[in-house]
Amino acid sequence: MGQWIETLDRLVWGPGLLAALLLTGGMLTVRLRFLPWRRLPWALGQALRPGNANGTGLSPFQALMTSLAATVGTGTIVGVASAMVLGGPGVLAWMWLSAAAGMATKFAECTLASRWRTAQGGGGPMNVLQMGVGGRLGRVLAVLWAAFALCAAFGIGCLTQANALAEIARRRWGLPPLWAGLALAALSLAVLAGGAKRVGAVCGALVPVMGLVYLAAAWAALLRGRAQLPGAFAEILAGAVRPGAWQRAARWGIACGVFSHEAGLGSAGIAAAAARTDHPARQGYVAMTGVFLDAMVLCTLTGLVLAVSGVLGRAGTPEGLAARAFGQLLGPAGTLAVDLSLGLFALSTLLGWEFYGETALCFLTEGRGCRGYRLAWCAAALSGACLTLRRAWTAAELCNGLLALPNLAALWLLHGQVEQLCREFEEKRNGTR
């Protein structure tokens, strides 16, 4: 069974899907007249302005933080390290290209999710497919997306994150996995009992803190290794185009970018649909900043620290290489910063993906069994902390890839709606309408 999963994962995440992700982002960027790039400074100002949630919904800031909570996970450190081990420093350049295209993709999928949300303020790609695409095709694609999201949530969102947290607790404080799992399950239940609003509030507090901690550590490490930065940038650019190596760099760089910012998968649309906003395109602009903050800032800093530290090419696990890189530049404080960041990233991902998975389940069951899902999620977190996970990452990666297929279909079918909504908002913003 494990062999079949690995084979299918390689097939799904082959050149076809990676090219489709870049092509979709490129098409949307051009059709939107490069507005996702041109409006980035304004969008960052909107995104980082905390606001009050209205009624049962989330504020735009909370929606963005919930989305970032789900995307800024262990992949921000471990995923980048794994990609650079497999593809060399050139993966960073391809990750930047993926993020540049992904901004328009994230704008489009979150704008559509906000447009087709329910009257109660919820939804996501399932609603976009069922109501936006419509017909039997839309319903089938919506069910498929929700089913894949449910599987991905338990895999990459719960089991693997809980396992990472338990490993950190064991290595740092000698805490047995069972105790770490029980503490994590109790903490998760306390947060999840408050529903989406409490998840949004916790993520709104947690994500900025963990981001600042990691930013401070990464900038301090780069300051210590600043003499190696010119050479690191030269190797990144050369590795991205070097004959015989660029294909591997492209494969892992694009995949690393997608795993990190999730543009093209549609998952951030669930958080966008829960946000209260005066226009769908405004939330699209807010949501797309997550791609920039995640891939272009946090993942880039991880890659640069790895590049200047000289640890690439040495034996060790990806998380071990990251800890060694920070430790080599900052001493024991560096390894502590990596462990703390990994722990906070894993916790935030676990909470964010629970919200995604619960929303997908409620769509599939029309609202039945959602409370029981929270208990099952906490039980899965306990199990993930105690078990040795061999195939969980591969199965989760497979489900992530499968998520992209119906979502990309929706973006190609509905890109005209995205253009219209963007045009309407720009006219409103400029006072011409």
Short mmCIF file of C-alpha atoms in Angstrom, two decimals, residues 60-306:
data_model
loop_
_atom_site.label_atom_id
_atom_site.label_comp_id
_atom_site.label_asym_id
_atom_site.label_seq_id
_atom_site.Cartn_x
_atom_site.Cartn_y
_atom_site.Cartn_z
CA PRO A 60 -9.91 40.32 7.52
CA PHE A 61 -6.82 40.32 9.76
CA GLN A 62 -8.00 37.22 11.65
CA ALA A 63 -8.82 35.48 8.37
CA LEU A 64 -5.31 36.18 7.08
CA MET A 65 -3.73 35.00 10.34
CA THR A 66 -5.81 31.81 10.25
CA SER A 67 -4.67 31.21 6.68
CA LEU A 68 -1.06 31.90 7.62
CA ALA A 69 -1.43 29.63 10.64
CA ALA A 70 -2.30 26.77 8.31
CA THR A 71 0.47 27.52 5.79
CA VAL A 72 3.34 28.68 8.02
CA GLY A 73 4.03 25.24 9.45
CA THR A 74 7.04 23.02 9.85
CA GLY A 75 7.44 23.22 6.06
CA THR A 76 8.70 26.79 6.47
CA ILE A 77 11.84 25.35 8.07
CA VAL A 78 11.91 21.61 7.40
CA GLY A 79 10.32 21.87 3.94
CA VAL A 80 12.83 24.45 2.71
CA ALA A 81 15.72 22.45 4.13
CA SER A 82 14.43 19.27 2.45
CA ALA A 83 14.05 21.04 -0.89
CA MET A 84 17.54 22.52 -0.77
CA VAL A 85 19.05 19.14 0.13
CA LEU A 86 17.29 17.53 -2.85
CA GLY A 87 17.57 20.37 -5.36
CA GLY A 88 20.43 22.56 -4.21
CA PRO A 89 20.40 26.32 -3.45
CA GLY A 90 18.77 27.04 -6.84
CA VAL A 91 15.41 25.90 -5.46
CA LEU A 92 15.05 29.32 -3.82
CA ALA A 93 14.91 31.10 -7.19
CA TRP A 94 12.21 28.73 -8.42
CA MET A 95 10.34 29.16 -5.15
CA TRP A 96 10.35 32.93 -5.76
CA LEU A 97 8.92 32.34 -9.24
CA SER A 98 6.22 30.11 -7.75
CA ALA A 99 5.34 32.79 -5.20
CA ALA A 100 5.26 35.55 -7.84
CA ALA A 101 2.73 33.56 -9.84
CA GLY A 102 0.98 32.37 -6.70
CA MET A 103 -0.02 35.86 -5.58
CA ALA A 104 -2.51 36.17 -8.44
CA THR A 105 -3.70 32.61 -7.86
CA LYS A 106 -4.33 33.25 -4.16
CA PHE A 107 -6.07 36.53 -5.00
CA ALA A 108 -8.38 34.75 -7.45
CA GLU A 109 -9.29 31.77 -5.29
CA CYS A 110 -9.95 33.91 -2.19
CA THR A 111 -11.93 36.51 -4.15
CA LEU A 112 -14.14 33.75 -5.52
CA ALA A 113 -14.49 32.15 -2.08
CA SER A 114 -15.64 35.49 -0.64
CA ARG A 115 -18.04 35.98 -3.57
CA TRP A 116 -19.67 32.54 -3.21
CA ARG A 117 -19.74 32.21 0.57
CA THR A 118 -22.95 31.28 2.35
CA ALA A 119 -25.30 33.85 3.83
CA GLN A 120 -24.03 32.83 7.30
CA GLY A 121 -20.46 33.66 6.30
CA GLY A 122 -18.62 30.45 5.44
CA GLY A 123 -17.62 28.21 2.59
CA GLY A 124 -14.56 27.94 0.42
CA PRO A 125 -13.63 26.14 -2.79
CA MET A 126 -16.56 23.75 -2.25
CA ASN A 127 -19.03 26.62 -2.60
CA VAL A 128 -17.12 28.11 -5.53
CA LEU A 129 -17.31 24.81 -7.37
CA GLN A 130 -20.88 23.94 -6.44
CA MET A 131 -22.43 27.39 -6.93
CA GLY A 132 -19.94 29.19 -9.15
CA VAL A 133 -19.19 26.41 -11.63
CA GLY A 134 -22.57 24.82 -10.98
CA GLY A 135 -24.25 21.80 -12.50
CA ARG A 136 -23.30 18.19 -12.00
CA LEU A 137 -19.64 18.92 -12.79
CA GLY A 138 -19.46 21.59 -10.10
CA ARG A 139 -21.08 19.33 -7.51
CA VAL A 140 -18.74 16.41 -8.26
CA LEU A 141 -15.64 18.63 -8.12
CA ALA A 142 -16.86 20.21 -4.87
CA VAL A 143 -17.31 16.83 -3.19
CA LEU A 144 -13.89 15.69 -4.41
CA TRP A 145 -12.20 18.83 -3.11
CA ALA A 146 -13.85 18.53 0.30
CA ALA A 147 -12.93 14.84 0.57
CA PHE A 148 -9.31 15.53 -0.35
CA ALA A 149 -9.20 18.44 2.13
CA LEU A 150 -10.51 16.22 4.90
CA CYS A 151 -7.75 13.68 4.28
CA ALA A 152 -5.06 16.36 3.95
CA ALA A 153 -6.21 17.97 7.20
CA PHE A 154 -5.60 14.84 9.25
CA GLY A 155 -2.33 14.10 7.46
CA ILE A 156 -0.30 17.26 7.01
CA GLY A 157 -2.44 19.36 9.37
CA CYS A 158 -2.64 17.10 12.42
CA LEU A 159 -0.62 13.88 12.61
CA THR A 160 2.66 15.23 11.26
CA GLN A 161 2.46 18.51 13.18
CA ALA A 162 1.70 16.73 16.47
CA ASN A 163 4.61 14.38 15.82
CA ALA A 164 6.94 17.33 15.25
CA LEU A 165 5.80 18.99 18.48
CA ALA A 166 6.30 15.80 20.49
CA GLU A 167 9.80 15.33 19.03
CA ILE A 168 10.75 18.87 20.02
CA ALA A 169 9.42 18.34 23.55
CA ARG A 170 11.35 15.07 23.84
CA ARG A 171 14.61 16.49 22.51
CA ARG A 172 14.46 19.79 24.37
CA TRP A 173 12.92 18.84 27.73
CA GLY A 174 12.93 15.04 27.78
CA LEU A 175 9.13 14.94 27.86
CA PRO A 176 7.64 11.52 26.97
CA PRO A 177 5.54 11.58 23.77
CA LEU A 178 2.40 10.53 25.66
CA TRP A 179 2.61 13.51 27.99
CA ALA A 180 3.28 15.88 25.12
CA GLY A 181 0.35 14.39 23.21
CA LEU A 182 -2.01 14.74 26.17
CA ALA A 183 -0.99 18.37 26.70
CA LEU A 184 -1.42 19.11 23.00
CA ALA A 185 -4.83 17.41 22.86
CA ALA A 186 -6.05 19.35 25.92
CA LEU A 187 -4.78 22.67 24.52
CA SER A 188 -6.37 21.98 21.15
CA LEU A 189 -9.70 21.08 22.71
CA ALA A 190 -9.71 24.29 24.77
CA VAL A 191 -9.19 26.37 21.63
CA LEU A 192 -11.49 24.41 19.34
CA ALA A 193 -14.37 24.44 21.83
CA GLY A 194 -14.77 28.14 21.01
CA GLY A 195 -15.29 27.46 17.30
CA ALA A 196 -14.02 29.51 14.39
CA LYS A 197 -13.98 32.82 16.27
CA ARG A 198 -11.69 31.45 18.99
CA VAL A 199 -9.43 29.80 16.40
CA GLY A 200 -9.24 33.15 14.60
CA ALA A 201 -8.50 35.02 17.82
CA VAL A 202 -5.77 32.59 18.89
CA CYS A 203 -4.18 32.60 15.44
CA GLY A 204 -4.39 36.38 15.38
CA ALA A 205 -2.30 36.45 18.55
CA LEU A 206 -0.02 33.48 17.87
CA VAL A 207 1.04 34.04 14.26
CA PRO A 208 2.51 37.55 14.69
CA VAL A 209 4.47 36.40 17.76
CA MET A 210 5.91 33.32 16.09
CA GLY A 211 6.68 35.29 12.94
CA LEU A 212 8.57 37.97 14.86
CA VAL A 213 10.54 35.38 16.86
CA TYR A 214 11.66 33.63 13.70
CA LEU A 215 12.33 36.89 11.85
CA ALA A 216 14.56 38.12 14.68
CA ALA A 217 16.53 34.87 14.79
CA ALA A 218 16.94 34.67 11.01
CA TRP A 219 18.05 38.30 10.65
CA ALA A 220 20.54 37.87 13.50
CA ALA A 221 21.93 34.75 11.82
CA LEU A 222 22.24 36.50 8.46
CA LEU A 223 23.95 39.46 10.10
CA ARG A 224 26.56 37.09 11.52
CA GLY A 225 26.99 35.41 8.13
CA ARG A 226 26.72 38.55 5.99
CA ALA A 227 30.16 38.03 4.44
CA GLN A 228 28.84 34.87 2.72
CA LEU A 229 25.63 36.47 1.41
CA PRO A 230 26.97 37.61 -2.01
CA GLY A 231 28.29 34.12 -2.71
CA ALA A 232 25.04 32.55 -1.51
CA PHE A 233 22.95 34.70 -3.88
CA ALA A 234 25.31 33.90 -6.76
CA GLU A 235 24.95 30.17 -6.08
CA ILE A 236 21.16 30.44 -5.82
CA LEU A 237 20.89 32.15 -9.22
CA ALA A 238 23.46 29.90 -10.87
CA GLY A 239 21.88 26.75 -9.46
CA ALA A 240 18.51 27.73 -10.87
CA VAL A 241 19.76 27.70 -14.47
CA ARG A 242 22.81 25.42 -14.39
CA PRO A 243 22.66 22.73 -17.12
CA GLY A 244 21.96 19.31 -15.69
CA ALA A 245 20.78 20.74 -12.36
CA TRP A 246 18.04 23.25 -13.12
CA GLN A 247 15.37 20.56 -13.66
CA ARG A 248 15.90 19.23 -10.15
CA ALA A 249 15.99 22.76 -8.72
CA ALA A 250 12.76 23.63 -10.54
CA ARG A 251 11.02 20.43 -9.40
CA TRP A 252 11.75 20.95 -5.73
CA GLY A 253 11.63 24.75 -5.76
CA ILE A 254 8.12 24.95 -7.23
CA ALA A 255 6.89 22.10 -5.02
CA CYS A 256 8.41 23.75 -1.94
CA GLY A 257 6.71 27.02 -2.82
CA VAL A 258 3.31 25.40 -3.25
CA PHE A 259 3.63 23.40 -0.03
CA SER A 260 4.55 26.61 1.73
CA HIS A 261 2.10 29.22 0.44
CA GLU A 262 -0.60 26.76 -0.80
CA ALA A 263 -1.60 29.03 -3.69
CA GLY A 264 -3.41 26.82 -6.16
CA LEU A 265 -4.71 24.38 -3.56
CA GLY A 266 -7.66 26.59 -2.59
CA SER A 267 -7.42 25.95 1.15
CA ALA A 268 -7.05 29.64 2.07
CA GLY A 269 -10.47 30.25 0.52
CA ILE A 270 -12.07 28.72 3.61
CA ALA A 271 -10.58 31.42 5.83
CA ALA A 272 -11.36 34.12 3.25
CA ALA A 273 -15.02 33.04 3.10
CA ALA A 274 -15.30 33.45 6.87
CA ALA A 275 -14.09 37.06 6.78
CA ARG A 276 -16.45 40.05 6.81
CA THR A 277 -15.56 42.44 4.02
CA ASP A 278 -17.24 45.10 1.92
CA HIS A 279 -16.09 43.54 -1.36
CA PRO A 280 -14.76 40.08 -2.33
CA ALA A 281 -11.72 41.55 -4.11
CA ARG A 282 -10.63 43.40 -0.96
CA GLN A 283 -10.35 40.08 0.85
CA GLY A 284 -8.56 38.66 -2.18
CA TYR A 285 -5.92 41.36 -1.87
CA VAL A 286 -5.58 40.75 1.87
CA ALA A 287 -5.29 36.99 1.36
CA MET A 288 -2.64 37.20 -1.35
CA THR A 289 -0.23 38.92 1.05
CA GLY A 290 0.07 35.57 2.80
CA VAL A 291 2.01 34.27 -0.21
CA PHE A 292 4.47 37.15 0.07
CA LEU A 293 4.89 36.90 3.85
CA ASP A 294 5.26 33.14 3.84
CA ALA A 295 7.34 32.32 0.76
CA MET A 296 9.12 35.59 -0.04
CA VAL A 297 9.96 36.47 3.57
CA LEU A 298 10.00 33.52 5.99
CA CYS A 299 11.00 30.73 3.58
CA THR A 300 13.58 32.96 1.91
CA LEU A 301 15.19 33.73 5.26
CA THR A 302 15.34 30.00 6.04
CA GLY A 303 17.01 29.29 2.70
CA LEU A 304 19.54 32.09 3.07
CA VAL A 305 20.54 30.98 6.56
CA LEU A 306 21.08 27.45 5.24
#
